[in-house]
Short mmCIF file of C-alpha atoms in Angstrom, two decimals:
data_model
loop_
_atom_site.label_atom_id
_atom_site.label_comp_id
_atom_site.label_asym_id
_atom_site.label_seq_id
_atom_site.Cartn_x
_atom_site.Cartn_y
_atom_site.Cartn_z
CA UNK A 300 97.07 103.75 118.58
CA UNK A 301 96.59 104.62 115.36
CA UNK A 302 97.71 108.25 114.29
CA UNK A 303 97.56 110.65 111.26
CA UNK A 304 100.69 112.71 111.24
CA UNK A 305 101.36 115.65 109.30
CA UNK A 306 99.07 113.80 106.24
CA UNK A 307 98.32 115.46 102.67
CA UNK A 308 96.67 113.61 99.99
CA UNK A 309 95.25 114.95 96.02
CA UNK A 310 93.23 113.23 93.70
CA UNK A 311 93.97 114.58 90.29
CA UNK A 312 94.71 118.45 91.79
CA UNK A 313 91.50 118.30 94.79
CA UNK A 314 93.21 118.55 97.88
CA UNK A 315 91.70 116.01 100.28
CA UNK A 316 93.65 115.84 103.65
CA UNK A 317 96.28 118.91 103.84
CA UNK A 318 98.52 118.57 106.76
CA UNK A 319 95.91 116.04 108.55
CA UNK A 320 96.69 115.30 112.14
CA UNK A 321 94.46 113.09 114.44
CA UNK A 322 95.16 110.79 117.03
CA UNK A 323 92.18 107.73 117.38
CA UNK A 324 91.85 106.57 121.20
CA UNK A 325 91.85 103.29 121.72
CA UNK A 326 89.61 101.15 123.38
CA UNK A 327 86.25 103.63 122.44
CA UNK A 328 84.24 104.01 119.86
CA UNK A 329 85.55 107.23 117.57
CA UNK A 330 83.08 108.79 115.24
CA UNK A 331 84.58 110.84 112.39
CA UNK A 332 81.84 113.26 111.20
CA UNK A 333 81.93 115.44 107.89
CA UNK A 334 79.97 116.87 104.49
CA UNK A 335 80.02 114.12 101.76
CA UNK A 336 83.26 113.75 99.59
CA UNK A 337 85.40 115.21 102.59
CA UNK A 338 87.62 112.09 102.63
CA UNK A 339 86.13 110.11 105.44
CA UNK A 340 86.62 106.70 103.41
CA UNK A 341 89.54 107.61 102.25
CA UNK A 342 90.74 108.40 105.80
CA UNK A 343 89.37 104.46 107.09
CA UNK A 344 91.27 102.98 103.61
CA UNK A 345 94.36 104.69 104.46
CA UNK A 346 94.49 103.63 108.16
CA UNK A 347 94.63 99.63 106.70
CA UNK A 348 97.38 101.14 103.58
CA UNK A 349 94.52 100.62 100.94
CA UNK A 350 95.42 104.48 100.04
CA UNK A 351 98.79 106.00 100.93
CA UNK A 352 99.18 109.42 101.45
CA UNK A 353 101.24 111.89 99.40
CA UNK A 354 103.04 113.27 102.16
CA UNK A 355 103.23 112.47 106.45
CA UNK A 356 103.06 108.94 108.26
CA UNK A 357 100.14 107.09 109.17
CA UNK A 358 101.35 105.30 112.34
CA UNK A 359 99.95 101.91 114.01
CA UNK A 360 101.03 101.00 117.58
CA UNK A 361 104.18 102.89 116.52
CA UNK A 362 104.46 101.70 113.34
CA UNK A 363 104.70 103.75 110.07
CA UNK A 364 102.35 101.71 107.61
CA UNK A 365 103.29 104.21 104.51
CA UNK A 366 105.83 102.15 102.18
CA UNK A 367 105.74 99.51 104.01
CA UNK A 368 106.46 96.00 102.77
CA UNK A 369 103.48 94.17 101.72
CA UNK A 370 104.39 91.29 103.71
CA UNK A 371 104.14 93.53 106.85
CA UNK A 372 101.05 95.55 105.65
CA UNK A 373 99.29 92.20 105.73
CA UNK A 374 100.39 91.41 108.48
CA UNK A 375 98.84 94.75 110.34
CA UNK A 376 95.87 94.48 108.11
CA UNK A 377 95.05 91.16 110.33
CA UNK A 378 94.74 93.16 113.00
CA UNK A 379 91.61 95.14 111.35
CA UNK A 380 87.79 94.68 110.91
CA UNK A 381 86.57 96.18 108.13
CA UNK A 382 82.80 97.20 107.51
CA UNK A 383 82.70 98.98 103.72
CA UNK A 384 79.90 101.27 102.97
CA UNK A 385 78.47 98.27 100.51
CA UNK A 386 79.00 95.52 102.85
CA UNK A 387 81.81 94.20 99.89
CA UNK A 388 80.22 90.92 100.57
CA UNK A 389 81.62 88.31 98.67
CA UNK A 390 78.96 87.54 96.04
CA UNK A 391 80.30 83.77 95.13
CA UNK A 392 80.05 82.70 98.56
CA UNK A 393 77.51 82.31 101.04
CA UNK A 394 77.60 84.15 103.96
CA UNK A 395 79.11 81.10 106.39
CA UNK A 396 81.67 80.87 103.49
CA UNK A 397 82.00 84.91 103.56
CA UNK A 398 82.65 84.95 107.43
CA UNK A 399 84.97 81.69 107.28
CA UNK A 400 87.19 82.94 104.46
CA UNK A 401 89.90 84.31 106.97
CA UNK A 402 89.93 81.69 108.90
CA UNK A 403 90.43 79.14 106.47
CA UNK A 404 93.23 81.37 104.82
CA UNK A 405 95.05 82.80 107.79
CA UNK A 406 94.81 79.87 110.56
CA UNK A 407 95.10 76.26 111.07
CA UNK A 408 91.44 75.70 112.43
CA UNK A 409 89.78 73.05 111.65
CA UNK A 410 86.52 72.92 110.45
CA UNK A 411 84.75 72.37 113.57
CA UNK A 412 86.52 75.22 114.89
CA UNK A 413 86.07 77.29 111.88
CA UNK A 414 81.94 76.34 112.29
CA UNK A 415 81.70 77.08 115.86
CA UNK A 416 83.72 80.41 115.60
CA UNK A 417 81.64 81.47 112.35
CA UNK A 418 78.37 80.65 113.93
CA UNK A 419 79.43 82.50 116.81
CA UNK A 420 79.85 85.45 115.06
CA UNK A 421 76.55 84.98 113.32
CA UNK A 422 74.73 84.39 116.43
CA UNK A 423 76.31 87.99 117.64
CA UNK A 424 74.84 90.05 115.04
CA UNK A 425 71.50 88.04 115.18
CA UNK A 426 72.10 86.11 111.33
CA UNK A 427 72.16 82.57 113.19
CA UNK A 428 69.86 81.15 109.74
CA UNK A 429 71.32 83.08 107.61
CA UNK A 430 74.77 81.38 107.38
CA UNK A 431 73.46 79.13 103.98
CA UNK A 432 71.99 81.90 102.09
CA UNK A 433 74.15 84.24 99.36
CA UNK A 434 74.72 87.97 99.66
CA UNK A 435 72.00 88.94 97.02
CA UNK A 436 69.41 86.71 99.19
CA UNK A 437 69.87 89.21 101.41
CA UNK A 438 68.13 92.81 103.14
CA UNK A 439 70.96 95.97 103.14
CA UNK A 440 70.54 95.68 106.85
CA UNK A 441 71.39 91.97 106.97
CA UNK A 442 74.26 92.68 104.68
CA UNK A 443 75.39 95.25 106.96
CA UNK A 444 75.37 92.67 109.94
CA UNK A 445 77.07 90.08 107.62
CA UNK A 446 80.02 92.41 107.18
CA UNK A 447 80.37 92.91 110.83
CA UNK A 448 80.20 89.40 111.56
CA UNK A 449 83.28 88.74 109.08
CA UNK A 450 84.78 91.66 110.35
CA UNK A 451 84.97 90.75 113.66
CA UNK A 452 85.58 86.84 112.98
CA UNK A 453 89.65 87.15 113.73
CA UNK A 454 88.80 89.15 116.98
CA UNK A 455 90.33 91.99 115.73
CA UNK A 456 91.97 94.97 118.04
CA UNK A 457 90.31 97.70 115.62
CA UNK A 458 86.94 97.61 113.29
CA UNK A 459 86.81 100.27 110.39
CA UNK A 460 82.84 101.11 110.17
CA UNK A 461 82.38 102.93 106.54
CA UNK A 462 78.87 104.70 106.25
CA UNK A 463 77.44 101.88 108.71
CA UNK A 464 74.06 103.05 108.56
CA UNK A 465 73.82 104.89 105.05
CA UNK A 466 70.93 103.78 103.07
CA UNK A 467 69.27 102.13 105.69
CA UNK A 468 65.78 102.70 107.17
CA UNK A 469 65.65 104.38 110.76
CA UNK A 470 64.85 101.17 112.63
CA UNK A 471 67.50 99.23 110.80
CA UNK A 472 70.01 101.72 111.33
CA UNK A 473 69.34 101.35 114.81
CA UNK A 474 69.97 97.98 114.84
CA UNK A 475 73.36 98.29 113.47
CA UNK A 476 74.17 101.32 116.12
CA UNK A 477 72.89 98.95 118.60
CA UNK A 478 75.40 96.15 116.89
CA UNK A 479 78.55 98.99 117.04
CA UNK A 480 77.88 99.80 120.89
CA UNK A 481 77.30 95.90 121.61
CA UNK A 482 80.73 94.59 119.93
CA UNK A 483 82.43 97.56 121.18
CA UNK A 484 81.50 97.08 124.82
CA UNK A 485 81.72 93.08 124.52
CA UNK A 486 84.77 92.66 122.56
CA UNK A 487 86.80 96.30 124.12
CA UNK A 488 87.96 96.93 120.96
CA UNK A 489 88.48 100.34 118.94
CA UNK A 490 86.00 101.67 116.56
CA UNK A 491 86.28 103.78 113.97
CA UNK A 492 83.23 105.27 112.31
CA UNK A 493 82.88 107.13 109.35
CA UNK A 494 79.53 108.68 108.93
CA UNK A 495 77.81 111.92 108.02
CA UNK A 496 74.75 110.76 110.23
CA UNK A 497 74.40 112.96 113.22
CA UNK A 498 71.70 110.92 115.13
CA UNK A 499 74.05 108.04 114.48
CA UNK A 500 77.50 109.54 115.65
CA UNK A 501 75.30 111.06 118.90
CA UNK A 502 74.83 107.07 119.29
CA UNK A 503 77.61 105.09 118.69
CA UNK A 504 80.57 108.08 119.55
CA UNK A 505 82.37 108.35 122.59
CA UNK A 506 84.96 110.62 120.80
CA UNK A 507 83.60 112.67 117.85
CA UNK A 508 85.86 114.44 115.16
CA UNK A 509 84.56 117.01 112.07
CA UNK A 510 86.58 116.55 108.98
CA UNK A 511 86.75 119.70 106.50
CA UNK A 512 88.75 121.30 104.63
CA UNK A 513 91.64 118.52 104.38
CA UNK A 514 91.81 118.90 108.17
CA UNK A 515 90.28 117.88 111.55
CA UNK A 516 88.22 121.05 112.60
CA UNK A 517 87.52 120.05 115.76
CA UNK A 518 87.16 116.91 118.38
CA UNK A 519 86.52 116.11 121.31
CA UNK A 520 84.04 114.21 123.55
CA UNK A 521 80.28 114.57 122.22
CA UNK A 522 79.60 116.63 125.34
CA UNK A 523 82.40 119.45 124.63
CA UNK A 524 81.29 119.66 121.18
CA UNK A 525 78.28 120.26 121.80
CA UNK A 526 79.11 123.87 123.79
CA UNK A 527 81.80 124.33 121.10
CA UNK A 528 81.22 127.42 119.24
CA UNK A 529 83.35 126.46 116.82
CA UNK A 530 82.71 128.01 113.55
CA UNK A 531 83.34 124.91 111.29
CA UNK A 532 81.03 122.93 113.48
CA UNK A 533 78.03 124.98 113.35
CA UNK A 534 78.31 125.61 109.65
CA UNK A 535 78.34 121.62 109.04
CA UNK A 536 75.47 121.33 111.84
CA UNK A 537 73.28 124.43 109.69
CA UNK A 538 73.78 122.60 106.46
CA UNK A 539 71.64 119.87 108.15
CA UNK A 540 67.99 120.09 107.12
CA UNK A 541 66.18 119.14 110.36
CA UNK A 542 68.15 121.68 111.97
CA UNK A 543 69.10 119.17 114.65
CA UNK A 544 71.23 120.10 117.63
CA UNK A 545 74.79 118.59 117.69
CA UNK A 546 75.51 115.71 120.04
CA UNK B 143 99.30 129.78 60.66
CA UNK B 144 97.56 130.61 63.65
CA UNK B 145 94.43 128.19 63.59
CA UNK B 146 96.56 125.58 62.13
CA UNK B 147 98.52 125.20 64.87
CA UNK B 148 95.51 124.74 67.77
CA UNK B 149 94.30 121.97 65.11
CA UNK B 150 97.36 120.15 64.98
CA UNK B 151 97.80 119.60 68.69
CA UNK B 152 93.84 118.93 68.77
CA UNK B 153 94.69 116.20 66.46
CA UNK B 154 98.09 114.76 67.92
CA UNK B 155 97.39 115.21 71.73
CA UNK B 156 94.95 112.65 71.83
CA UNK B 157 97.17 110.49 69.53
CA UNK B 158 99.32 110.77 72.53
CA UNK B 159 97.13 110.19 75.22
CA UNK B 160 95.83 107.21 73.32
CA UNK B 161 99.75 105.84 72.84
CA UNK B 162 99.78 106.69 76.57
CA UNK B 163 97.21 104.32 77.77
CA UNK B 164 98.56 101.82 75.52
CA UNK B 165 101.89 101.91 77.00
CA UNK B 166 100.47 101.95 80.24
CA UNK B 167 98.27 98.82 79.48
CA UNK B 168 101.17 96.56 78.16
CA UNK B 169 103.37 97.69 81.11
CA UNK B 170 100.09 96.74 83.59
CA UNK B 171 99.72 93.65 81.99
CA UNK B 172 103.47 92.63 81.98
CA UNK B 173 103.10 94.21 85.79
CA UNK B 174 100.35 91.54 86.63
CA UNK B 175 102.06 88.46 84.77
CA UNK B 176 105.30 88.72 87.08
CA UNK B 177 103.26 89.55 90.01
CA UNK B 178 101.59 86.33 89.15
CA UNK B 179 104.51 83.94 88.71
CA UNK B 180 105.95 85.94 92.02
CA UNK B 181 102.91 84.42 93.81
CA UNK B 182 102.91 80.88 92.20
CA UNK B 183 105.26 80.52 95.93
CA UNK B 184 101.91 80.39 97.86
CA UNK B 185 100.26 77.75 95.52
CA UNK B 186 99.76 76.05 98.40
CA UNK B 187 97.92 78.43 100.00
CA UNK B 188 95.70 79.43 97.17
CA UNK B 189 95.27 75.66 96.13
CA UNK B 190 91.60 75.58 96.82
CA UNK B 191 91.04 78.71 94.43
CA UNK B 192 93.32 77.10 92.19
CA UNK B 193 91.10 73.63 91.96
CA UNK B 194 88.24 76.04 91.52
CA UNK B 195 89.39 77.93 88.61
CA UNK B 196 90.47 74.94 86.77
CA UNK B 197 87.37 73.40 86.87
CA UNK B 198 85.13 76.25 85.85
CA UNK B 199 88.20 77.11 83.24
CA UNK B 200 88.20 73.04 81.97
CA UNK B 201 84.79 71.56 82.78
CA UNK B 202 83.23 74.57 82.42
CA UNK B 203 83.98 75.00 78.73
CA UNK B 204 84.06 70.99 77.81
CA UNK B 205 80.61 71.34 76.18
CA UNK B 206 81.06 74.64 74.05
CA UNK B 207 84.45 73.23 73.02
CA UNK B 208 82.93 70.09 71.85
CA UNK B 209 80.05 71.84 70.02
CA UNK B 210 82.67 74.14 68.15
CA UNK B 211 85.43 71.66 67.30
CA UNK B 212 83.24 68.89 65.98
CA UNK B 213 81.76 71.49 63.72
CA UNK B 214 85.34 72.68 62.67
CA UNK B 215 86.52 69.67 61.77
CA UNK B 216 83.16 68.27 59.99
CA UNK B 217 83.24 71.51 57.83
CA UNK B 218 87.02 71.41 57.47
CA UNK B 219 86.05 67.61 55.79
CA UNK B 220 84.01 69.11 53.54
CA UNK B 221 85.88 71.58 52.37
CA UNK B 222 88.96 69.61 51.32
CA UNK B 223 87.04 67.33 49.62
CA UNK B 224 85.59 70.08 47.85
CA UNK B 225 88.95 71.97 46.99
CA UNK B 226 91.13 69.03 46.50
CA UNK B 227 88.81 66.13 45.04
CA UNK B 228 89.61 66.68 41.26
CA UNK B 229 93.18 67.27 41.68
CA UNK B 230 95.09 65.21 44.32
CA UNK B 231 94.19 61.54 45.86
CA UNK B 232 91.44 61.40 48.21
CA UNK B 233 93.71 60.18 51.31
CA UNK B 234 95.21 63.59 50.94
CA UNK B 235 91.46 64.93 52.59
CA UNK B 236 93.00 63.07 55.62
CA UNK B 237 96.18 64.74 55.83
CA UNK B 238 94.89 68.38 55.36
CA UNK B 239 92.47 67.67 58.28
CA UNK B 240 94.91 66.59 60.67
CA UNK B 241 97.36 69.34 59.70
CA UNK B 242 94.83 72.01 59.53
CA UNK B 243 93.53 71.14 63.08
CA UNK B 244 96.65 70.15 65.12
CA UNK B 245 98.35 73.34 63.82
CA UNK B 246 96.18 76.00 63.34
CA UNK B 247 92.34 75.66 64.02
CA UNK B 248 92.37 73.58 66.84
CA UNK B 249 94.18 76.09 69.08
CA UNK B 250 92.86 79.16 67.56
CA UNK B 251 89.10 78.69 67.33
CA UNK B 252 89.48 77.11 70.90
CA UNK B 253 90.97 80.06 72.14
CA UNK B 254 88.93 82.37 70.23
CA UNK B 255 86.01 80.61 71.24
CA UNK B 256 87.25 80.58 75.08
CA UNK B 257 88.06 84.44 74.69
CA UNK B 258 84.84 85.00 74.76
CA UNK B 259 83.82 82.09 77.73
CA UNK B 260 86.49 82.37 79.66
CA UNK B 261 88.10 86.11 78.99
CA UNK B 262 85.04 87.78 79.17
CA UNK B 263 83.86 85.93 82.20
CA UNK B 264 87.13 86.71 83.86
CA UNK B 265 86.57 90.60 83.77
CA UNK B 266 83.25 90.73 84.25
CA UNK B 267 83.53 88.70 87.60
CA UNK B 268 86.55 90.31 88.80
CA UNK B 269 85.32 93.65 87.01
CA UNK B 270 82.32 93.66 89.34
CA UNK B 271 84.30 92.47 92.69
CA UNK B 272 86.56 95.91 91.69
CA UNK B 273 83.71 97.98 91.68
CA UNK B 274 81.97 96.94 94.47
CA UNK B 275 84.94 97.15 96.70
CA UNK B 276 85.35 93.48 96.90
CA UNK B 277 89.16 93.88 95.36
CA UNK B 278 89.31 96.15 98.31
CA UNK B 279 87.82 94.03 100.84
CA UNK B 280 89.99 91.15 100.40
CA UNK B 281 93.06 92.81 100.88
CA UNK B 282 91.63 94.28 104.14
CA UNK B 283 91.38 90.75 105.01
CA UNK B 284 94.92 90.30 104.50
CA UNK B 285 94.37 88.52 101.06
CA UNK B 286 96.76 89.82 98.34
CA UNK B 287 93.83 89.87 94.96
CA UNK B 288 96.68 89.12 92.70
CA UNK B 289 97.57 85.74 94.77
CA UNK B 290 93.92 85.00 94.99
CA UNK B 291 91.98 85.97 91.75
CA UNK B 292 94.61 86.29 89.27
CA UNK B 293 97.33 83.37 89.52
CA UNK B 294 94.62 80.71 90.05
CA UNK B 295 93.02 82.34 86.80
CA UNK B 296 96.65 82.27 85.15
CA UNK B 297 97.33 78.53 86.25
CA UNK B 298 93.91 77.63 84.81
CA UNK B 299 94.64 79.23 81.82
CA UNK B 300 98.41 77.59 81.10
CA UNK B 301 97.21 74.31 81.98
CA UNK B 302 92.91 73.53 81.26
CA UNK B 303 93.36 75.70 77.49
CA UNK B 304 95.57 73.35 76.26
CA UNK B 305 93.81 70.70 77.56
CA UNK B 306 90.91 71.09 75.86
CA UNK B 307 92.89 72.07 72.54
CA UNK B 308 93.85 68.11 72.81
CA UNK B 309 90.22 67.60 73.16
CA UNK B 310 89.14 69.88 70.80
CA UNK B 311 91.88 68.24 67.95
CA UNK B 312 91.30 65.17 68.91
CA UNK B 313 86.76 65.57 68.32
CA UNK B 314 87.45 67.61 65.40
CA UNK B 315 89.60 65.07 63.22
CA UNK B 316 87.06 62.04 64.80
CA UNK B 317 84.04 64.57 63.22
CA UNK B 318 86.19 65.16 60.40
CA UNK B 319 86.68 61.75 59.74
CA UNK B 320 83.17 60.68 60.36
CA UNK B 321 82.20 63.44 57.28
CA UNK B 322 85.36 62.35 55.09
CA UNK B 323 83.74 58.84 54.96
CA UNK B 324 80.49 59.24 55.06
CA UNK B 325 80.11 61.90 51.88
CA UNK B 326 82.92 61.47 50.26
CA UNK B 327 83.94 58.39 48.52
CA UNK B 328 86.30 57.37 50.93
CA UNK B 329 87.26 54.44 52.79
CA UNK B 330 88.58 54.98 56.49
CA UNK B 331 92.08 53.05 55.61
CA UNK B 332 92.79 56.16 52.89
CA UNK B 333 91.82 58.56 55.49
CA UNK B 334 94.39 56.77 58.03
CA UNK B 335 96.99 57.02 55.21
CA UNK B 336 96.73 60.26 54.69
CA UNK B 337 97.14 61.15 58.13
CA UNK B 338 100.24 58.56 58.85
CA UNK B 339 101.67 60.26 56.17
CA UNK B 340 101.93 63.83 57.38
CA UNK B 341 101.85 63.41 60.56
CA UNK B 342 104.88 65.13 62.10
CA UNK B 343 105.65 65.74 65.85
CA UNK B 344 106.73 69.11 65.58
CA UNK B 345 103.06 70.04 64.46
CA UNK B 346 101.75 69.08 67.58
CA UNK B 347 104.63 70.48 70.13
CA UNK B 348 104.00 73.94 67.69
CA UNK B 349 100.09 73.71 68.05
CA UNK B 350 100.16 72.71 72.02
CA UNK B 351 102.68 75.77 72.03
CA UNK B 352 99.99 78.08 70.90
CA UNK B 353 97.26 76.92 73.21
CA UNK B 354 99.72 77.09 75.87
CA UNK B 355 100.95 81.07 75.24
CA UNK B 356 96.95 81.37 74.42
CA UNK B 357 95.47 79.92 77.58
CA UNK B 358 97.75 82.33 79.85
CA UNK B 359 97.34 85.34 77.42
CA UNK B 360 93.01 84.66 77.60
CA UNK B 361 92.95 85.10 81.96
CA UNK B 362 95.77 87.25 81.95
CA UNK B 363 93.99 89.74 79.93
CA UNK B 364 90.21 89.24 81.50
CA UNK B 365 91.87 89.79 84.96
CA UNK B 366 94.15 92.52 84.09
CA UNK B 367 91.08 94.23 82.81
CA UNK B 368 88.48 93.37 85.63
CA UNK B 369 91.22 94.79 88.30
CA UNK B 370 91.53 97.91 86.34
CA UNK B 371 87.88 98.56 86.07
CA UNK B 372 86.09 101.63 87.44
CA UNK B 373 83.34 103.48 86.98
CA UNK B 374 80.24 101.12 87.94
CA UNK B 375 78.03 99.11 85.65
CA UNK B 376 79.58 100.81 82.34
CA UNK B 377 82.73 100.35 83.55
CA UNK B 378 82.48 96.51 84.20
CA UNK B 379 81.06 96.21 80.30
CA UNK B 380 83.95 98.27 79.04
CA UNK B 381 86.50 95.78 80.96
CA UNK B 382 84.54 92.83 79.47
CA UNK B 383 84.29 94.00 75.29
CA UNK B 384 87.96 94.79 76.06
CA UNK B 385 89.01 92.01 77.26
CA UNK B 386 87.42 90.30 74.42
CA UNK B 387 88.59 92.30 71.95
CA UNK B 388 92.20 92.55 73.43
CA UNK B 389 92.51 88.51 73.28
CA UNK B 390 91.12 88.17 70.32
CA UNK B 391 93.27 90.09 68.58
CA UNK B 392 96.26 89.07 70.73
CA UNK B 393 95.67 85.50 69.45
CA UNK B 394 96.08 86.40 65.89
CA UNK B 395 98.78 88.19 66.44
CA UNK B 396 100.75 85.47 68.52
CA UNK B 397 99.53 82.58 66.08
CA UNK B 398 101.23 84.25 63.15
CA UNK B 399 104.22 84.69 66.12
CA UNK B 400 104.31 81.13 66.95
CA UNK B 401 104.21 80.20 63.25
CA UNK B 402 106.83 82.58 61.75
CA UNK B 403 109.27 80.96 64.50
CA UNK B 404 108.75 77.51 64.82
CA UNK B 405 107.11 76.61 61.27
#
């Protein structure tokens, strides 16, 4: 279970989190919605301790990771897969090497086991033939899929997706969304997706929360939010040009 | 008076900010150095990165070092002959080439050239990784960027730059010897006699100490500038420039300090 316990965070005087309280439910996909600049990426980075709160606690499985010693923090990070907004594949390595890196560095697997594990992940994301390519040779959607494969390779308990469909055409975005659903169903992981894309949130989210003004304005199942008259939620939806209904 | 005080502050405040940034950077580089030393305990874990960096810094720079050191030796021979021939015996040309190359030109020119090649390359590579979230990705994979990026480069600097300096010294002396015996009316025996008369092991040790200090410093500054890069492509450019300029200035300062202390 991931828990944000009265978290405060400021950057250069701008309040990002103001007494943020939120529990991420286990075993399902939670979508964190919110306009750009509300701290959605900070939320994800705080979960793995890349950014620390000014005050408050972040609990991962009943362990507070704020100010945790690096050694213990790295152990916690081994339970996570993180898909970055720009994919963040290591551009000096091939896709195969990118995915194999965590196995080479953290496990005692021999080359044969690593090869089989990497290929299993590549096939899950439909990139069986792309292992020898370098990130610069891939399209945006392929990079995202390779990043998902890298995040999955150590069988994490949690997967964090930072704007997984941003910058992709609708068809490719749908492929990524399908992949997020498939990964959740097949691996039974706890997924957290942050996005400002309602269509994407509607497709992948089993639990949805709206982050605005440094707090969670509303949270619940998509159906619950659909029926909600919460003002923050309505304001967020009204700012969407297509006048899309919610979830 | 009313105008003077605000003007004073507008002049002093930026100076104060620059001063603070300067001390912040000194603290940052020092801290990175000790963190990298601490990560040495995991050298076996990062062995692949260490070998890769040693190869990249060492083998990758040999061609450049050969060219630079050959011409350094050649021009030293020509200058020495031009300046000394009328007043001193010819064999002193050999002594002058050996001493100036081993003690000064070899380590300093090698370091300055490598500040451009290795330092700039390191800052640009790590800076690009920083602004494209690859450094965060390393952290998310439970890999310490200091251990994975900084420590192997520091080792490569400390080991390979002195090794390149030895090659540079050797090539420069051979090139100087070749020019001396071919263009000045001088025999090989005279050249060798000069070298042997003025050879001191102490000079070689001091030259190598310089190379060792320069080597660690170049890779450390490049890594630090890369890890602190921000603001996209412009930030990477700034980090790269700062890396080369800072390294070049520090090489000359360190050169003086080592010479003053050990000579």
